[in-house]
PQR file of N, CA, C, O and H, with PARSE charges and radii, in Angstrom:
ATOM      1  N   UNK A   1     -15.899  -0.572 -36.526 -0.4000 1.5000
ATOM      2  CA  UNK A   1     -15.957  -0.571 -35.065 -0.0000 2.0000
ATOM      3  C   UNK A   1     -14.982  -1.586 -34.484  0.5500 1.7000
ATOM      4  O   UNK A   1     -14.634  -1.533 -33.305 -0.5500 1.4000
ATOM      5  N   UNK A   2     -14.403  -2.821 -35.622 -0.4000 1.5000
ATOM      6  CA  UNK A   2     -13.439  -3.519 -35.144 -0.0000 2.0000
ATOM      7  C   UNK A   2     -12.191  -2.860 -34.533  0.5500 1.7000
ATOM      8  O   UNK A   2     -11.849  -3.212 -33.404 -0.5500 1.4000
ATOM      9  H   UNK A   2     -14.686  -2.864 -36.580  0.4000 1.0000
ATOM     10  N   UNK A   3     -11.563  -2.029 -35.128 -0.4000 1.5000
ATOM     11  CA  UNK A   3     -10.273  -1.759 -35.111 -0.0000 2.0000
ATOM     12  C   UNK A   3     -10.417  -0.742 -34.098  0.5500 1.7000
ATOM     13  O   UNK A   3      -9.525  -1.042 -33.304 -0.5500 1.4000
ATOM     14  H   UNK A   3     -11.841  -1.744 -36.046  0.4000 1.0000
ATOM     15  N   UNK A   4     -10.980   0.244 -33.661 -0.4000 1.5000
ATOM     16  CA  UNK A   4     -10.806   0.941 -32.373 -0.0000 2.0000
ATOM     17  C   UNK A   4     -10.867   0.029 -31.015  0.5500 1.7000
ATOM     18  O   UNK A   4     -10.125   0.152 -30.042 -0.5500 1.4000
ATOM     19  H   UNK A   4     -11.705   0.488 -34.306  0.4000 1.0000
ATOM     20  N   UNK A   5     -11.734  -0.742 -31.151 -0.4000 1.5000
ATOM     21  CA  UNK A   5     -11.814  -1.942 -29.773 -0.0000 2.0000
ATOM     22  C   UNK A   5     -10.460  -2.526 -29.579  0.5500 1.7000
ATOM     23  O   UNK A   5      -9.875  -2.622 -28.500 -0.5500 1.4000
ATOM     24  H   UNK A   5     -12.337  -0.842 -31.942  0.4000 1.0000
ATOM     25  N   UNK A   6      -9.918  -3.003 -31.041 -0.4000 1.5000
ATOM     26  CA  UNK A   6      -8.882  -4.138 -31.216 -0.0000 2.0000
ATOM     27  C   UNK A   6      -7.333  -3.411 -30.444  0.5500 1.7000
ATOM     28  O   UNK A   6      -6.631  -3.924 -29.573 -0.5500 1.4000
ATOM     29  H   UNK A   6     -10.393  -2.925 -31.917  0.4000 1.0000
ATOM     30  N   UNK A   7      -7.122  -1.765 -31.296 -0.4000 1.5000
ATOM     31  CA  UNK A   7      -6.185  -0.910 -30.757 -0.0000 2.0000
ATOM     32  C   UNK A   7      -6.257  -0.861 -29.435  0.5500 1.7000
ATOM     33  O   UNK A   7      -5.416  -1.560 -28.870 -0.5500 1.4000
ATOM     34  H   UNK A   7      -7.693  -1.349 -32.004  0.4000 1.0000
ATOM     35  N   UNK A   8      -7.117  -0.156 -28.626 -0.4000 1.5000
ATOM     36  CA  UNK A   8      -6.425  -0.457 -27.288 -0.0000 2.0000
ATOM     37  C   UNK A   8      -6.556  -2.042 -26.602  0.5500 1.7000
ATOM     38  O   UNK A   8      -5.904  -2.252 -25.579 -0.5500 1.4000
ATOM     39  H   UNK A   8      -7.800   0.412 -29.085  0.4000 1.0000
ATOM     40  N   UNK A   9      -7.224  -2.917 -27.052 -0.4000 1.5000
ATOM     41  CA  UNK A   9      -7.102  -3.812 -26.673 -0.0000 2.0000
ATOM     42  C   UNK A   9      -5.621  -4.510 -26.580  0.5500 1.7000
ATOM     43  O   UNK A   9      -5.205  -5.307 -25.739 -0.5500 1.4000
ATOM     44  H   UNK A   9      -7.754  -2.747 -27.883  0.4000 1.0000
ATOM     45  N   UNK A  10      -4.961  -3.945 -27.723 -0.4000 1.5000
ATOM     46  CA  UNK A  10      -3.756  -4.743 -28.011 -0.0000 2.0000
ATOM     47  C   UNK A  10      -2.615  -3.712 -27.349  0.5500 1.7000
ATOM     48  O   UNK A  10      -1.749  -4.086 -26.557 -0.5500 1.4000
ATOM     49  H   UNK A  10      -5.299  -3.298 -28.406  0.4000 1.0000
ATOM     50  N   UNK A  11      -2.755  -2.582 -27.744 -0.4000 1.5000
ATOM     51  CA  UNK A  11      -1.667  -2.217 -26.579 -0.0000 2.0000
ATOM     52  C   UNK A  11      -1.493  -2.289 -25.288  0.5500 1.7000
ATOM     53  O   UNK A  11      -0.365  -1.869 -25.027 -0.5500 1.4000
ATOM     54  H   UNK A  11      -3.458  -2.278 -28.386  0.4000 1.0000
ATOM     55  N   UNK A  12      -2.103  -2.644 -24.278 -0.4000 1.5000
ATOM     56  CA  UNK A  12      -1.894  -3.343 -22.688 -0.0000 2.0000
ATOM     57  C   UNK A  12      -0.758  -4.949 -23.133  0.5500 1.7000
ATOM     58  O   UNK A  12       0.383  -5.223 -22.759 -0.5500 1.4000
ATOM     59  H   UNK A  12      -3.018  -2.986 -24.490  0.4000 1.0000
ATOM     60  N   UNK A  13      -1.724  -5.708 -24.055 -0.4000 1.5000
ATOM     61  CA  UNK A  13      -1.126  -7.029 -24.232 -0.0000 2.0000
ATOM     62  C   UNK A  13       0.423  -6.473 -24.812  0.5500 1.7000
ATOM     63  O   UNK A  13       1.370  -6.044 -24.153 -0.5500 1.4000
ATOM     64  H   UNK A  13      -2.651  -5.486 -24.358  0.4000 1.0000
ATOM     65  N   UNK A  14       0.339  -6.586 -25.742 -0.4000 1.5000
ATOM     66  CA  UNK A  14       1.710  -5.370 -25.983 -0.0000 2.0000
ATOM     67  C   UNK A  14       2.866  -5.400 -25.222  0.5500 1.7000
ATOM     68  O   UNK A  14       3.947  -5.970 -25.072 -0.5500 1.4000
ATOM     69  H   UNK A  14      -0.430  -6.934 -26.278  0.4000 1.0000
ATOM     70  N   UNK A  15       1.866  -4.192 -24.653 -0.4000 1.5000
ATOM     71  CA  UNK A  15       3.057  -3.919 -23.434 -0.0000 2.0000
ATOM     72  C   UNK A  15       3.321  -4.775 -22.496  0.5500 1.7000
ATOM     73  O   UNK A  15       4.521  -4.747 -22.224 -0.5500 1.4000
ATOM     74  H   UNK A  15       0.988  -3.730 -24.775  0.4000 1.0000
ATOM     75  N   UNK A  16       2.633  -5.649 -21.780 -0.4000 1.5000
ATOM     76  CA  UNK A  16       3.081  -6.600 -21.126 -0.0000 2.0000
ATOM     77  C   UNK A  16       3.823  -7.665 -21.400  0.5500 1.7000
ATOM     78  O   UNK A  16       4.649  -8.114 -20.606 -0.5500 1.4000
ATOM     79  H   UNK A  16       1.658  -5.672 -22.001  0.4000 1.0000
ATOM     80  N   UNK A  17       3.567  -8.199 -22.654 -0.4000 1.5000
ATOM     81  CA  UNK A  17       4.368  -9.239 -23.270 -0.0000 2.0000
ATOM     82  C   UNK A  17       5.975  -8.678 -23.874  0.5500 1.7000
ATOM     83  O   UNK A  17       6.865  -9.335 -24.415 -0.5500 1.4000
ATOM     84  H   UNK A  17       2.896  -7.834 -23.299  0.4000 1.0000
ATOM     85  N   UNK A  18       5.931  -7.618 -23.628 -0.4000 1.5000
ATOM     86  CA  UNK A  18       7.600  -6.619 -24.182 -0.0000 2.0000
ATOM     87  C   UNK A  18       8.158  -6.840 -22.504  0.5500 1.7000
ATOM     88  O   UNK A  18       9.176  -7.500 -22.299 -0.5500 1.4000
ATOM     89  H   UNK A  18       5.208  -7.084 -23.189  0.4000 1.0000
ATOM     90  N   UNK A  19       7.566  -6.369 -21.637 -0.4000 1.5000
ATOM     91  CA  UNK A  19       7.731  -5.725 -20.078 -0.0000 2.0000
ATOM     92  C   UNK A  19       8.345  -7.748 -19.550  0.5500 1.7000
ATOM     93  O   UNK A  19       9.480  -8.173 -19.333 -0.5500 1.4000
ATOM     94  H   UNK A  19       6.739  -5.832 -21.803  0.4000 1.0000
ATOM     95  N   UNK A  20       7.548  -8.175 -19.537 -0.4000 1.5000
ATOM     96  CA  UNK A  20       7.379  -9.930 -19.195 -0.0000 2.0000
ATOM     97  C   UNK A  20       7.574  -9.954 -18.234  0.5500 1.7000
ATOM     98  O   UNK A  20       6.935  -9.184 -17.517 -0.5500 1.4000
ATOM     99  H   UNK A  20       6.626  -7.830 -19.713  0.4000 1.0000
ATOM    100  N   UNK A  21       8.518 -10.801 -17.662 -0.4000 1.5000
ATOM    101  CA  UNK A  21       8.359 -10.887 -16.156 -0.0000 2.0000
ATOM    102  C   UNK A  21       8.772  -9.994 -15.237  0.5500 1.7000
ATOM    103  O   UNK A  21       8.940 -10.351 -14.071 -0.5500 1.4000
ATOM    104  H   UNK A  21       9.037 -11.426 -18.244  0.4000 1.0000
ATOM    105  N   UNK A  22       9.067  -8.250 -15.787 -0.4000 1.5000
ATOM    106  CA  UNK A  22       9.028  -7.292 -15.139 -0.0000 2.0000
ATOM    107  C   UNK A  22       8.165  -6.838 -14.775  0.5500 1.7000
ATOM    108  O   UNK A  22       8.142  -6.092 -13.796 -0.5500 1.4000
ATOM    109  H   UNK A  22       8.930  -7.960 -16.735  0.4000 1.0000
ATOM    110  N   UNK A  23       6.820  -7.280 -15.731 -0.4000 1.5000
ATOM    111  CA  UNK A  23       5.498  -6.362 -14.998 -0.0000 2.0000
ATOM    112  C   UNK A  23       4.799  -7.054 -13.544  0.5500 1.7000
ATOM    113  O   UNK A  23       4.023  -6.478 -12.781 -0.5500 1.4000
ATOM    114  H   UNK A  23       6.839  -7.886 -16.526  0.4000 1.0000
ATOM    115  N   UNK A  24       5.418  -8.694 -13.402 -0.4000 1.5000
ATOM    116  CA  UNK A  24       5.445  -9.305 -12.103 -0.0000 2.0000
ATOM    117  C   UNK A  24       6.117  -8.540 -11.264  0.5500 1.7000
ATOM    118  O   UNK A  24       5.578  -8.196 -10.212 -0.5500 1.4000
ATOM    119  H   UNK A  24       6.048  -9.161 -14.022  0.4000 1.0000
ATOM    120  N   UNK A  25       7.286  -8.179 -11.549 -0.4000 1.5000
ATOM    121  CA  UNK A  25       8.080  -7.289 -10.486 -0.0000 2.0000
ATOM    122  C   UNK A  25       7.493  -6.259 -10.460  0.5500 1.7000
ATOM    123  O   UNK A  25       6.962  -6.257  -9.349 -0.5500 1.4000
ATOM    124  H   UNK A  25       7.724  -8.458 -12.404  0.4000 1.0000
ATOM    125  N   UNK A  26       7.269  -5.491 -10.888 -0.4000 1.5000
ATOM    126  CA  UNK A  26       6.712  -4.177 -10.955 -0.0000 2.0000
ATOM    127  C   UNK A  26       5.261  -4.458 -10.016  0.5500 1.7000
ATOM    128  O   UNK A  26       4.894  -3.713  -9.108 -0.5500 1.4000
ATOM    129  H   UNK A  26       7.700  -5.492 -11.790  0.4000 1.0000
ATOM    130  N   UNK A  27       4.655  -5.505 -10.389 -0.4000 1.5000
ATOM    131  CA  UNK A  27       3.281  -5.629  -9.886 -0.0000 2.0000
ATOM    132  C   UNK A  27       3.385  -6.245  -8.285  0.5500 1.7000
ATOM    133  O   UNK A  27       2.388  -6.288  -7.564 -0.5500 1.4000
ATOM    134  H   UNK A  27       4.953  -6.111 -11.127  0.4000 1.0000
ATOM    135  N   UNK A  28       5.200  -6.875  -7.682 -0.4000 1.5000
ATOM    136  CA  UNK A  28       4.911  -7.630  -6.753 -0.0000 2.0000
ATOM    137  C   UNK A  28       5.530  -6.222  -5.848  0.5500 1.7000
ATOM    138  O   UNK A  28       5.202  -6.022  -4.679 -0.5500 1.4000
ATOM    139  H   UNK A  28       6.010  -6.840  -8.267  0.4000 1.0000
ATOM    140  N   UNK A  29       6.299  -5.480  -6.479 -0.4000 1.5000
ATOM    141  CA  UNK A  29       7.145  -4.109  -5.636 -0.0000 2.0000
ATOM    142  C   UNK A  29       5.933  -3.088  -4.962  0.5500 1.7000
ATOM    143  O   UNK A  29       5.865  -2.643  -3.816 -0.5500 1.4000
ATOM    144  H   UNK A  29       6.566  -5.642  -7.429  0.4000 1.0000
ATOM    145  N   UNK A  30       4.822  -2.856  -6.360 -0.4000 1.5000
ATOM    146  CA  UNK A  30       3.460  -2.337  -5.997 -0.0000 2.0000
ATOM    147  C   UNK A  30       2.848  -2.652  -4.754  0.5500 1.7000
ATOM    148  O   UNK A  30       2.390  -1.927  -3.870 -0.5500 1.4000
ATOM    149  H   UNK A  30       4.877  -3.217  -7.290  0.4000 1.0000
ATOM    150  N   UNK A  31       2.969  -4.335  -4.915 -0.4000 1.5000
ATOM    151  CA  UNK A  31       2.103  -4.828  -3.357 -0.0000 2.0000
ATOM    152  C   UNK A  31       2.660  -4.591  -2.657  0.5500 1.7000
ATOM    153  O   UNK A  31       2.145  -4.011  -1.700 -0.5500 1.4000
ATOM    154  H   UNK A  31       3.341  -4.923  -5.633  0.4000 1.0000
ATOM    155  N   UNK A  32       3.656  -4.787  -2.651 -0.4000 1.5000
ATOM    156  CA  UNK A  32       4.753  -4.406  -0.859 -0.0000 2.0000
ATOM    157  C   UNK A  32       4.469  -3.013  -0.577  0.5500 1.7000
ATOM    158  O   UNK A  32       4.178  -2.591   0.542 -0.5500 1.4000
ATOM    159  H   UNK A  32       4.075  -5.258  -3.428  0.4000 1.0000
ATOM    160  N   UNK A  33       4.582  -2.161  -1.858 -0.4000 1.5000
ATOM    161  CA  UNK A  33       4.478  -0.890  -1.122 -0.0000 2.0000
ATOM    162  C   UNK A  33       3.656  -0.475  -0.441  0.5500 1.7000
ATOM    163  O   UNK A  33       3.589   0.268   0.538 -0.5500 1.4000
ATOM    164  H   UNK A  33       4.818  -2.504  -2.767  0.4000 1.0000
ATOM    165  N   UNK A  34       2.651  -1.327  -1.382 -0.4000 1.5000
ATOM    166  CA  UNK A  34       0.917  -0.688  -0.866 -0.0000 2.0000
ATOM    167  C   UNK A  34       0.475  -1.780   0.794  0.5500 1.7000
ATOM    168  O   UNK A  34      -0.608  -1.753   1.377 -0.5500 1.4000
ATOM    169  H   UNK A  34       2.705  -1.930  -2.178  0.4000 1.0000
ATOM    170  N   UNK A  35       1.553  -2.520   1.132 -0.4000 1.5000
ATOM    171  CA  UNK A  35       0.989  -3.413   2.784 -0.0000 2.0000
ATOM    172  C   UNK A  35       2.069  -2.830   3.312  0.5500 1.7000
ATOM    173  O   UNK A  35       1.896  -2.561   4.501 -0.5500 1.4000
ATOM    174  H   UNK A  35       2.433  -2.541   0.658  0.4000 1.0000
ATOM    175  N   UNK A  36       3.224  -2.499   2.847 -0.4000 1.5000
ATOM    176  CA  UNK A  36       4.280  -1.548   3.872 -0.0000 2.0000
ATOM    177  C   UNK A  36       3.650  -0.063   3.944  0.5500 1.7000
ATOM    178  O   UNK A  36       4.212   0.596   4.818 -0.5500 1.4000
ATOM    179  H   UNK A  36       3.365  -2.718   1.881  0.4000 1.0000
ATOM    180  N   UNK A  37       2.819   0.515   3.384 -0.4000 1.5000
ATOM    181  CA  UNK A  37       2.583   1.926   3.176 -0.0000 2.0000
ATOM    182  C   UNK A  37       0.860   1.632   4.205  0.5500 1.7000
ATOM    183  O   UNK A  37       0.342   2.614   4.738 -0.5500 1.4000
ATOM    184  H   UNK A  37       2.362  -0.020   2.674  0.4000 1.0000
ATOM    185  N   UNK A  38       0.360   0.580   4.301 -0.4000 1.5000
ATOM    186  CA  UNK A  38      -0.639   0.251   4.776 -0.0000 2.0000
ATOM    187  C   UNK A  38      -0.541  -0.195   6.213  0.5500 1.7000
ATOM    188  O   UNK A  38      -1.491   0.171   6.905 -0.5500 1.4000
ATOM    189  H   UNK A  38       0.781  -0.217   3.868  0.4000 1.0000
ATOM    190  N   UNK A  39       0.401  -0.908   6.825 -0.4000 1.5000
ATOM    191  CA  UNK A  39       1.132  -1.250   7.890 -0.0000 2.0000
ATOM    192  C   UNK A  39       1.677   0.037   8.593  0.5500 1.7000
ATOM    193  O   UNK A  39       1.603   0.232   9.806 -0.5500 1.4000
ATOM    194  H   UNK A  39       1.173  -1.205   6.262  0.4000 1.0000
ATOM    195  N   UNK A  40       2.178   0.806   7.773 -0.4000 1.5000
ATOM    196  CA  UNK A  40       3.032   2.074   8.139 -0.0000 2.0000
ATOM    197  C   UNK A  40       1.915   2.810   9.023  0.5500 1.7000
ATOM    198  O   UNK A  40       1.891   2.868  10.253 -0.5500 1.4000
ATOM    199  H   UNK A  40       2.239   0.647   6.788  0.4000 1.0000
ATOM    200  N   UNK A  41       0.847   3.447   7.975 -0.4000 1.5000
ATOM    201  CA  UNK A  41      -0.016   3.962   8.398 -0.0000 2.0000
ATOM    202  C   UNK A  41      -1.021   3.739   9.737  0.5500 1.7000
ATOM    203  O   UNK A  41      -1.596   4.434  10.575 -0.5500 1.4000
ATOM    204  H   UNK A  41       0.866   3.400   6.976  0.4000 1.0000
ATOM    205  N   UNK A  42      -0.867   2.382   9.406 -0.4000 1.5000
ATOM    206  CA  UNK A  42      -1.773   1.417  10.894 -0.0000 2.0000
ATOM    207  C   UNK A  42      -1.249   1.935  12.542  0.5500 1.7000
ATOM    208  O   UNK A  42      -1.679   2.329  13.626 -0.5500 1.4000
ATOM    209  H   UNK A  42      -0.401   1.817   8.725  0.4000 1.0000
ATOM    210  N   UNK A  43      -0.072   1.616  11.833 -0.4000 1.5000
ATOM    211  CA  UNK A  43       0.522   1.932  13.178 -0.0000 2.0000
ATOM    212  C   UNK A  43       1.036   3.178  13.522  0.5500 1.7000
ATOM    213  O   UNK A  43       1.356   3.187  14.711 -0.5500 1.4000
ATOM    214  H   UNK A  43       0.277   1.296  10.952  0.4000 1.0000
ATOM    215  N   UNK A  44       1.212   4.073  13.040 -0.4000 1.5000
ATOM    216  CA  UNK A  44       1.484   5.633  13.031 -0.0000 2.0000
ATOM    217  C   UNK A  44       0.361   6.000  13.889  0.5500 1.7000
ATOM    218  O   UNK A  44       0.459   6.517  15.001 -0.5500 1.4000
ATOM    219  H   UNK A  44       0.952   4.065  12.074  0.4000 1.0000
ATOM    220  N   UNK A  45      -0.968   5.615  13.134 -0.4000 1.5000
ATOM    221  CA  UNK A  45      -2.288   5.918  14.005 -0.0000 2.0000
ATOM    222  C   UNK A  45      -2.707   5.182  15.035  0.5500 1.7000
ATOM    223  O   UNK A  45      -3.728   5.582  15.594 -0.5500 1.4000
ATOM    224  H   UNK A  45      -1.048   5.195  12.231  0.4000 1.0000
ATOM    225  N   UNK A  46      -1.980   3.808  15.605 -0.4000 1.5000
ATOM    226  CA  UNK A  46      -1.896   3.812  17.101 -0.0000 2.0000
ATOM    227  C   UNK A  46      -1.340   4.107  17.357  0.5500 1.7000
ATOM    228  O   UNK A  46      -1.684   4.516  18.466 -0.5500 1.4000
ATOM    229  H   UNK A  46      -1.151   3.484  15.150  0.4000 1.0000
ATOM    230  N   UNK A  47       0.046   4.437  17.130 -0.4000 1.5000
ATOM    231  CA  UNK A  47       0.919   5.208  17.893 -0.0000 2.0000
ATOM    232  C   UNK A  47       0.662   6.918  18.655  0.5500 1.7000
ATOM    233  O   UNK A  47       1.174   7.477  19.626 -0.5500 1.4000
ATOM    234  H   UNK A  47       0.326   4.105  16.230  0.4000 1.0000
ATOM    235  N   UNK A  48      -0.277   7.285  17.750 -0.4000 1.5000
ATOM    236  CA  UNK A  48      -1.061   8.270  17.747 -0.0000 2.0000
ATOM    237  C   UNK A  48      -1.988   8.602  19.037  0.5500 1.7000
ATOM    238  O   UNK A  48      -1.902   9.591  19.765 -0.5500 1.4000
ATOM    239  H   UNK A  48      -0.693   6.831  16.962  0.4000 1.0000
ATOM    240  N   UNK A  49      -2.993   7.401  19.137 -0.4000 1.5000
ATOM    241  CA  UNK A  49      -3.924   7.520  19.835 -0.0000 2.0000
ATOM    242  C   UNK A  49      -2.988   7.274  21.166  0.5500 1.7000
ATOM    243  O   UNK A  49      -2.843   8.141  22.027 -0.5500 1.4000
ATOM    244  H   UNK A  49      -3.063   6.598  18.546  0.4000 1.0000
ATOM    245  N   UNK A  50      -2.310   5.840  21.225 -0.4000 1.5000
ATOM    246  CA  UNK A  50      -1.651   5.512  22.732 -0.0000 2.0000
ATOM    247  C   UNK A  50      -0.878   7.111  23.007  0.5500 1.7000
ATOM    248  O   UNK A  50      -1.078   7.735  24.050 -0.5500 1.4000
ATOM    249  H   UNK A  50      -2.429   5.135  20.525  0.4000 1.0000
ATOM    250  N   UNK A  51      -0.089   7.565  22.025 -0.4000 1.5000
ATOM    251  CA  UNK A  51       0.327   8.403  22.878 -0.0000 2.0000
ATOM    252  C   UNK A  51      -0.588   9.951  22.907  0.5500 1.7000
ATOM    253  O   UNK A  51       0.000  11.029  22.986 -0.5500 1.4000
ATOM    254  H   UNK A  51       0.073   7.058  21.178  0.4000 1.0000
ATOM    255  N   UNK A  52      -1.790   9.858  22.845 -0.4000 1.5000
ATOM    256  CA  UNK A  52      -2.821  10.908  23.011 -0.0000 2.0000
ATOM    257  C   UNK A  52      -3.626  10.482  24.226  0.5500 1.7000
ATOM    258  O   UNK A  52      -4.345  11.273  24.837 -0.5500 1.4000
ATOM    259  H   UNK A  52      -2.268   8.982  22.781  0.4000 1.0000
ATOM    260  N   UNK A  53      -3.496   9.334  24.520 -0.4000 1.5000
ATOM    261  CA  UNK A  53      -3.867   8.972  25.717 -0.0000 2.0000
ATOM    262  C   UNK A  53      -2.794   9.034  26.746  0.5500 1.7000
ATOM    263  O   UNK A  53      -2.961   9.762  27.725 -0.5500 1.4000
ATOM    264  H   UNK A  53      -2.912   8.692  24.023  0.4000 1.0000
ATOM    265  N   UNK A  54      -2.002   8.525  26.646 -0.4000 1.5000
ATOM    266  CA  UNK A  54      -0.691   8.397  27.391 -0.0000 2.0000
ATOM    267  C   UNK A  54      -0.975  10.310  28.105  0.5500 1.7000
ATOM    268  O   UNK A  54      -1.028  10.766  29.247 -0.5500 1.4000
ATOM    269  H   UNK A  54      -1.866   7.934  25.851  0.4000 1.0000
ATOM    270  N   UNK A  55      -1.064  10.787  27.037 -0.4000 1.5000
ATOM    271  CA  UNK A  55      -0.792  12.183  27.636 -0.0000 2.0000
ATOM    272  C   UNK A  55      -1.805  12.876  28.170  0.5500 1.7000
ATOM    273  O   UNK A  55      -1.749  13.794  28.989 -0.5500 1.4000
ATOM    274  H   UNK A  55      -1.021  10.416  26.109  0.4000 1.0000
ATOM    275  N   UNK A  56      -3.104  12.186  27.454 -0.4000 1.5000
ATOM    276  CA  UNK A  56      -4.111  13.092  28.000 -0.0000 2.0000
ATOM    277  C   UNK A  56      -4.348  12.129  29.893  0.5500 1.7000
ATOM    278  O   UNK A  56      -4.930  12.840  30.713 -0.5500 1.4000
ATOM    279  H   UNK A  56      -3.149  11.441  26.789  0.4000 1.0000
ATOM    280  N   UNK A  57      -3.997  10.964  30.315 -0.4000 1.5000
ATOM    281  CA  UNK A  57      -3.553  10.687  31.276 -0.0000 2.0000
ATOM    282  C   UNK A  57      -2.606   9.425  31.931  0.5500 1.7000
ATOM    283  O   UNK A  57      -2.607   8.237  32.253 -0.5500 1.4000
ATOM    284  H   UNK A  57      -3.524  10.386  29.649  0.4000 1.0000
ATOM    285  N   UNK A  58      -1.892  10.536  31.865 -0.4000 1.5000
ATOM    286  CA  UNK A  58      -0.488   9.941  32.030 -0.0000 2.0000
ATOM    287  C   UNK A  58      -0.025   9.055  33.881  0.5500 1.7000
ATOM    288  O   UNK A  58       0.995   8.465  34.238 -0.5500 1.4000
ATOM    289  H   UNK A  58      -1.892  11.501  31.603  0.4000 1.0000
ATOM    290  N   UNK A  59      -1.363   9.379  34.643 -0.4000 1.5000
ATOM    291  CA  UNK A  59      -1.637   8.090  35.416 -0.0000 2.0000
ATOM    292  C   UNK A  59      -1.573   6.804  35.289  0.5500 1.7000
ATOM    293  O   UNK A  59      -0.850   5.944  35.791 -0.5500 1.4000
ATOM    294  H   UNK A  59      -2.191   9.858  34.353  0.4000 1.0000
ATOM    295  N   UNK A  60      -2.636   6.787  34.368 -0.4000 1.5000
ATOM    296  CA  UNK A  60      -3.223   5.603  34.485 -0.0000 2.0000
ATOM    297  C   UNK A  60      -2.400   4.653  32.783  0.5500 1.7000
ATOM    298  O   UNK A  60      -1.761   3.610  32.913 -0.5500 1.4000
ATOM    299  H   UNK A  60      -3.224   7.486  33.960  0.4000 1.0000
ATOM    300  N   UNK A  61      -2.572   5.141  31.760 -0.4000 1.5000
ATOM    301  CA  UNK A  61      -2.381   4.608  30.822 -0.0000 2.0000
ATOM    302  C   UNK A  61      -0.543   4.390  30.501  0.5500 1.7000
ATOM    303  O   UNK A  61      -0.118   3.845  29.482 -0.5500 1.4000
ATOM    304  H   UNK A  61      -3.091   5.989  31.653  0.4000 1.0000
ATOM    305  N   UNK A  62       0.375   4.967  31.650 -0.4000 1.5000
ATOM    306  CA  UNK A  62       1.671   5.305  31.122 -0.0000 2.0000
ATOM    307  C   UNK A  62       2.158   3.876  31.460  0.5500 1.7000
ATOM    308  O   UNK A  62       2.648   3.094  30.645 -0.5500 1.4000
ATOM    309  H   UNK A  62       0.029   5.410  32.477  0.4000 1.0000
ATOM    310  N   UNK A  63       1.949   3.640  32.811 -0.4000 1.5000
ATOM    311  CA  UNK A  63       2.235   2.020  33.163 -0.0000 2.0000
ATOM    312  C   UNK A  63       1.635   1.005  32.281  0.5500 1.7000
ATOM    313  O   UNK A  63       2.122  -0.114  32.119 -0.5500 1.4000
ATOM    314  H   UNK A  63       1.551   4.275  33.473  0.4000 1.0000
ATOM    315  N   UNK A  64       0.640   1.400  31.759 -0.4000 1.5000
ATOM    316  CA  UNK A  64       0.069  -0.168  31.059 -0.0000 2.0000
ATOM    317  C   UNK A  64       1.257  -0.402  29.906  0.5500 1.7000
ATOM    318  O   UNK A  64       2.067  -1.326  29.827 -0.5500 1.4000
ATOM    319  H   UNK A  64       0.244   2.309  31.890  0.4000 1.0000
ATOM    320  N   UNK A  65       1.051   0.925  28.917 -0.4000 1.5000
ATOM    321  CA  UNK A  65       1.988   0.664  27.440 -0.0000 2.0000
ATOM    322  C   UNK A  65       3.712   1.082  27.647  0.5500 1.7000
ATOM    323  O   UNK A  65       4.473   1.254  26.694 -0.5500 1.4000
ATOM    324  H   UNK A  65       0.394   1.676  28.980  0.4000 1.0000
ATOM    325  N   UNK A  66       4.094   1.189  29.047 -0.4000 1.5000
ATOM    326  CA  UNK A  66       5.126   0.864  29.247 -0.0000 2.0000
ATOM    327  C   UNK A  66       5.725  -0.823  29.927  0.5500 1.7000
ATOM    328  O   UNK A  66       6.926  -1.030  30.095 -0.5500 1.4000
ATOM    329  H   UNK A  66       3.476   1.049  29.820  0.4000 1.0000
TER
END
C-alpha cells in the first residue's frame, strides 16, 4: 500500500521541482487572469445594468452616469 500513495505523491513534487520557478509564473499569470477575467466580468455587468437603465429611462438616469 506504500508505493501507490508514494507514486502519485511524488509525481506533483516532481514536476514542480523540474518546472521551478516557472510553476510561480505559471501560478502568478493564473492569478492575473483569474482578477483580470474577474474585474472584466464585474464590470461588463454594470455596464449592463447602467445601460439597461439608462434605456429603460433615459430621463432620469442619462444625466446622472453622464
Amino acid at each position: 500500500s506504500a508505493k501507490p500513495s508514494a507514486e502519485p505523491s511524488a509525481e506533483p513534487v516532481a514536476a514542480a521541482s523540474d518546472s521551478g520557478p516557472g510553476a510561480g509564473t505559471y501560478a502568478a499569470i493564473g492569478g492575473g487572469v483569474l482578477l483580470l477575467a474577474a474585474a472584466g466580468t464585474f464590470f461588463a455587468l454594470r455596464r449592463r445594468k447602467a445601460a439597461g437603465t439608462d434605456s429603460a429611462t433615459p430621463g432620469s438616469d442619462a444625466p446622472q452616469t453622464s
